[in-house]
Amino acid sequence: MEWDVIVITSAPGLENIKNQLIEMGIDRRKIDTSFVEMPLLSRITFLQRMSEIQRTEDAAVAEVGVFEGDFAKWINRFYCNQMLHLFDTFEGFDKRDIEKDNLYSNANVGDYANTSVEMVMKKMPFPEKVVIHKGYFPDTTQGINELFAFVNLDVDLYEPTYKGLMYFKERMISGGIILVHDYFATNFQGPRNAVDRFIEEMNDMYRKYPIGDGISIMITGF
């Protein structure tokens, strides 16, 4: 097959896809990652500036839905003085969540299973500040007594997004931020419905704002 350029359009697994192509002998100059890197750079910049504004070491940070750790590593870098709690099954989507998501996506049990704790930890610049919680969320929150300054919910599905908001809302510090990925996604509509339900149930106590990456929102008001 003749081709001029390879365009990577998947943000999940971006680095692995690119490395696989290079290992196949593809000239890295013919691999175009701008389609997914530009929105990702917006999220990274947002995260960096938010960490500078908050400037607190008395609260932890967290991510629910880690996959291969490509965003978690930036949380770990910018919030290097805080404990980072990472929640994931590391086995892909759980059947219990998929059964409740058929109205919002075509996700399947086991999607995003090509990851591991070892893969994620190798990417962490400050691994001594990282705590892995492997298993079904929110069951894996048992025994955590910390407050949180920043939380990233990137679980793609309705049920874990809603449960994540309900769990963390009482555990955020004043001025804390919850970032929700895929709010504007068309293939995963669960997060948007979960966020809208949460805000409605909370009588508009909290506010949602786009962050400039075209797909994520931040929730404020804690």
Short mmCIF file of C-alpha atoms in Angstrom, two decimals:
data_model
loop_
_atom_site.label_atom_id
_atom_site.label_comp_id
_atom_site.label_asym_id
_atom_site.label_seq_id
_atom_site.Cartn_x
_atom_site.Cartn_y
_atom_site.Cartn_z
CA MET A 1 0.00 0.00 0.00
CA GLU A 2 1.35 3.40 -0.95
CA TRP A 3 0.88 6.23 1.52
CA ASP A 4 2.24 9.70 2.27
CA VAL A 5 1.71 10.04 6.01
CA ILE A 6 0.26 8.07 8.92
CA VAL A 7 -2.14 10.05 11.10
CA ILE A 8 -2.69 8.72 14.62
CA THR A 9 -6.22 9.55 15.78
CA SER A 10 -6.35 7.65 19.08
CA ALA A 11 -5.36 9.50 22.24
CA PRO A 12 -5.43 6.33 24.36
CA GLY A 13 -2.21 4.45 23.71
CA LEU A 14 -0.72 7.26 21.61
CA GLU A 15 2.86 6.65 22.69
CA ASN A 16 2.60 2.89 22.24
CA ILE A 17 1.09 3.24 18.77
CA LYS A 18 3.84 5.62 17.72
CA ASN A 19 6.57 3.38 19.12
CA GLN A 20 5.09 0.35 17.36
CA LEU A 21 5.18 2.19 14.04
CA ILE A 22 8.79 3.24 14.56
CA GLU A 23 9.74 -0.34 15.46
CA MET A 24 8.13 -1.43 12.18
CA GLY A 25 10.59 0.81 10.36
CA ILE A 26 8.28 3.76 9.71
CA ASP A 27 10.11 7.08 9.43
CA ARG A 28 9.03 9.12 12.49
CA ARG A 29 8.83 12.19 10.23
CA LYS A 30 5.90 10.54 8.44
CA ILE A 31 3.93 9.96 11.65
CA ASP A 32 1.47 12.80 12.33
CA THR A 33 0.29 12.98 15.96
CA SER A 34 -0.99 16.57 15.91
CA PHE A 35 -4.65 15.51 15.74
CA VAL A 36 -4.54 14.13 19.28
CA GLU A 37 -1.54 15.99 20.70
CA MET A 38 -3.00 19.49 20.37
CA PRO A 39 -5.99 18.77 22.66
CA LEU A 40 -3.70 16.82 25.00
CA LEU A 41 -1.30 19.77 25.22
CA SER A 42 -4.24 21.98 26.24
CA ARG A 43 -5.06 19.59 29.08
CA ILE A 44 -1.42 19.43 30.18
CA THR A 45 -1.12 23.23 30.18
CA PHE A 46 -4.36 23.51 32.15
CA LEU A 47 -3.05 21.01 34.68
CA GLN A 48 0.29 22.79 35.06
CA ARG A 49 -1.31 26.19 35.66
CA MET A 50 -3.88 24.75 38.03
CA SER A 51 -1.13 23.17 40.13
CA GLU A 52 0.58 26.57 40.33
CA ILE A 53 -2.63 28.30 41.43
CA GLN A 54 -3.52 25.77 44.10
CA ARG A 55 -0.06 25.55 45.66
CA THR A 56 -1.15 23.27 48.47
CA GLU A 57 0.72 20.32 49.88
CA ASP A 58 -1.90 19.48 52.48
CA ALA A 59 -4.18 17.59 50.07
CA ALA A 60 -3.72 14.65 47.75
CA VAL A 61 -4.54 14.33 44.03
CA ALA A 62 -6.15 11.44 42.16
CA GLU A 63 -7.05 9.95 38.83
CA VAL A 64 -9.82 7.42 38.21
CA GLY A 65 -9.32 5.68 34.88
CA VAL A 66 -5.56 5.52 34.42
CA PHE A 67 -5.21 3.20 31.42
CA GLU A 68 -1.50 3.41 30.42
CA GLY A 69 -0.66 6.39 32.64
CA ASP A 70 -0.07 8.98 29.93
CA PHE A 71 -1.94 11.72 31.82
CA ALA A 72 -1.20 10.42 35.29
CA LYS A 73 2.50 11.04 34.72
CA TRP A 74 1.77 14.75 34.26
CA ILE A 75 -0.32 14.90 37.43
CA ASN A 76 2.59 13.26 39.25
CA ARG A 77 5.05 15.76 37.74
CA PHE A 78 3.12 18.97 38.44
CA TYR A 79 1.81 17.88 41.86
CA CYS A 80 5.14 16.35 42.82
CA ASN A 81 4.78 17.16 46.53
CA GLN A 82 1.41 15.49 46.91
CA MET A 83 0.37 11.86 47.05
CA LEU A 84 -1.21 10.69 43.81
CA HIS A 85 -3.89 8.01 44.13
CA LEU A 86 -4.48 6.05 40.90
CA PHE A 87 -7.66 3.99 40.54
CA ASP A 88 -8.12 1.46 37.74
CA THR A 89 -9.16 -2.14 37.22
CA PHE A 90 -6.10 -2.59 34.96
CA GLU A 91 -8.29 -5.20 33.27
CA GLY A 92 -10.46 -2.90 31.14
CA PHE A 93 -14.13 -2.02 31.50
CA ASP A 94 -15.98 -3.97 34.17
CA LYS A 95 -19.16 -5.90 33.32
CA ARG A 96 -21.10 -4.12 36.07
CA ASP A 97 -20.52 -0.73 34.41
CA ILE A 98 -21.03 -1.91 30.84
CA GLU A 99 -24.44 -3.35 31.68
CA LYS A 100 -25.61 0.16 32.63
CA ASP A 101 -23.95 1.96 29.71
CA ASN A 102 -25.77 0.56 26.68
CA LEU A 103 -27.71 3.80 26.20
CA TYR A 104 -24.55 5.89 26.07
CA SER A 105 -21.85 3.95 24.19
CA ASN A 106 -20.90 0.79 22.34
CA ALA A 107 -18.24 -0.08 24.91
CA ASN A 108 -17.48 -3.71 25.64
CA VAL A 109 -16.30 -5.57 28.71
CA GLY A 110 -12.50 -5.62 28.73
CA ASP A 111 -11.96 -2.60 26.48
CA TYR A 112 -8.72 -0.79 27.45
CA ALA A 113 -7.29 -3.87 29.11
CA ASN A 114 -3.89 -3.58 27.43
CA THR A 115 -2.23 -1.96 30.42
CA SER A 116 -0.62 -2.94 33.72
CA VAL A 117 0.50 -1.49 37.02
CA GLU A 118 4.13 -2.00 35.94
CA MET A 119 3.61 -0.09 32.69
CA VAL A 120 2.05 2.85 34.52
CA MET A 121 4.62 3.01 37.30
CA LYS A 122 7.51 3.10 34.83
CA LYS A 123 6.16 6.41 33.52
CA MET A 124 5.88 8.13 36.89
CA PRO A 125 8.61 10.76 37.48
CA PHE A 126 8.05 10.55 41.26
CA PRO A 127 6.89 6.96 41.87
CA GLU A 128 7.42 7.27 45.63
CA LYS A 129 4.43 9.66 45.62
CA VAL A 130 2.10 7.24 43.81
CA VAL A 131 -0.38 4.82 45.36
CA ILE A 132 -2.05 2.28 43.07
CA HIS A 133 -5.60 1.12 43.84
CA LYS A 134 -6.26 -1.83 41.55
CA GLY A 135 -9.80 -3.13 41.26
CA TYR A 136 -13.38 -2.00 40.90
CA PHE A 137 -14.04 1.64 41.79
CA PRO A 138 -15.30 2.79 44.28
CA ASP A 139 -14.69 -0.45 46.21
CA THR A 140 -10.98 0.36 46.09
CA THR A 141 -11.41 3.58 48.09
CA GLN A 142 -11.61 1.73 51.41
CA GLY A 143 -9.22 3.12 54.01
CA ILE A 144 -8.47 6.43 52.26
CA ASN A 145 -8.87 9.34 54.64
CA GLU A 146 -7.27 12.16 52.65
CA LEU A 147 -8.73 15.32 51.15
CA PHE A 148 -8.10 16.12 47.49
CA ALA A 149 -7.07 19.26 45.60
CA PHE A 150 -7.36 17.85 42.08
CA VAL A 151 -9.12 14.79 40.66
CA ASN A 152 -9.23 13.59 37.07
CA LEU A 153 -12.17 11.35 36.14
CA ASP A 154 -11.40 9.62 32.85
CA VAL A 155 -13.54 6.50 33.00
CA ASP A 156 -15.52 6.94 29.74
CA LEU A 157 -18.70 5.43 31.20
CA TYR A 158 -21.78 6.73 33.01
CA GLU A 159 -21.76 4.72 36.23
CA PRO A 160 -18.13 5.21 37.35
CA THR A 161 -18.28 8.91 36.40
CA TYR A 162 -21.34 9.47 38.58
CA LYS A 163 -19.94 7.39 41.43
CA GLY A 164 -16.65 9.28 41.18
CA LEU A 165 -18.40 12.64 41.51
CA MET A 166 -20.45 11.42 44.46
CA TYR A 167 -17.39 9.99 46.21
CA PHE A 168 -15.07 12.96 45.79
CA LYS A 169 -17.55 15.81 46.34
CA GLU A 170 -17.27 15.45 50.12
CA ARG A 171 -13.51 15.02 49.98
CA MET A 172 -12.41 18.09 47.98
CA ILE A 173 -10.64 21.00 49.63
CA SER A 174 -11.98 24.53 49.21
CA GLY A 175 -10.97 25.58 45.70
CA GLY A 176 -10.51 21.98 44.59
CA ILE A 177 -11.14 20.96 40.99
CA ILE A 178 -12.59 17.82 39.43
CA LEU A 179 -11.71 17.38 35.78
CA VAL A 180 -14.05 15.16 33.74
CA HIS A 181 -12.81 13.81 30.42
CA ASP A 182 -15.12 12.94 27.49
CA TYR A 183 -17.88 15.36 28.47
CA PHE A 184 -18.09 16.53 24.85
CA ALA A 185 -17.35 13.10 23.34
CA THR A 186 -19.82 11.61 20.88
CA ASN A 187 -18.70 7.99 21.24
CA PHE A 188 -18.87 8.04 25.05
CA GLN A 189 -21.95 9.99 26.17
CA GLY A 190 -22.07 8.55 29.67
CA PRO A 191 -19.81 11.14 31.30
CA ARG A 192 -21.94 14.05 30.08
CA ASN A 193 -25.16 12.49 31.33
CA ALA A 194 -23.53 11.62 34.66
CA VAL A 195 -22.21 15.16 35.16
CA ASP A 196 -25.52 16.78 34.25
CA ARG A 197 -27.39 14.47 36.62
CA PHE A 198 -24.92 15.20 39.41
CA ILE A 199 -25.16 18.99 39.03
CA GLU A 200 -28.96 18.85 38.85
CA GLU A 201 -29.19 16.71 41.97
CA MET A 202 -26.87 19.08 43.80
CA ASN A 203 -29.23 21.97 42.96
CA ASP A 204 -26.58 23.72 40.85
CA MET A 205 -24.27 24.02 43.84
CA TYR A 206 -21.39 23.21 41.49
CA ARG A 207 -20.43 24.72 38.13
CA LYS A 208 -18.96 23.16 34.98
CA TYR A 209 -16.61 24.93 32.58
CA PRO A 210 -14.79 23.80 29.40
CA ILE A 211 -11.00 23.88 29.71
CA GLY A 212 -10.09 24.45 26.06
CA ASP A 213 -9.19 20.94 24.90
CA GLY A 214 -12.53 20.46 23.20
CA ILE A 215 -13.57 17.43 25.22
CA SER A 216 -13.10 18.00 28.98
CA ILE A 217 -14.79 20.12 31.64
CA MET A 218 -13.79 21.17 35.12
CA ILE A 219 -16.23 21.19 37.99
CA THR A 220 -15.86 23.91 40.62
CA GLY A 221 -17.68 25.07 43.73
CA PHE A 222 -16.13 22.81 46.35
#
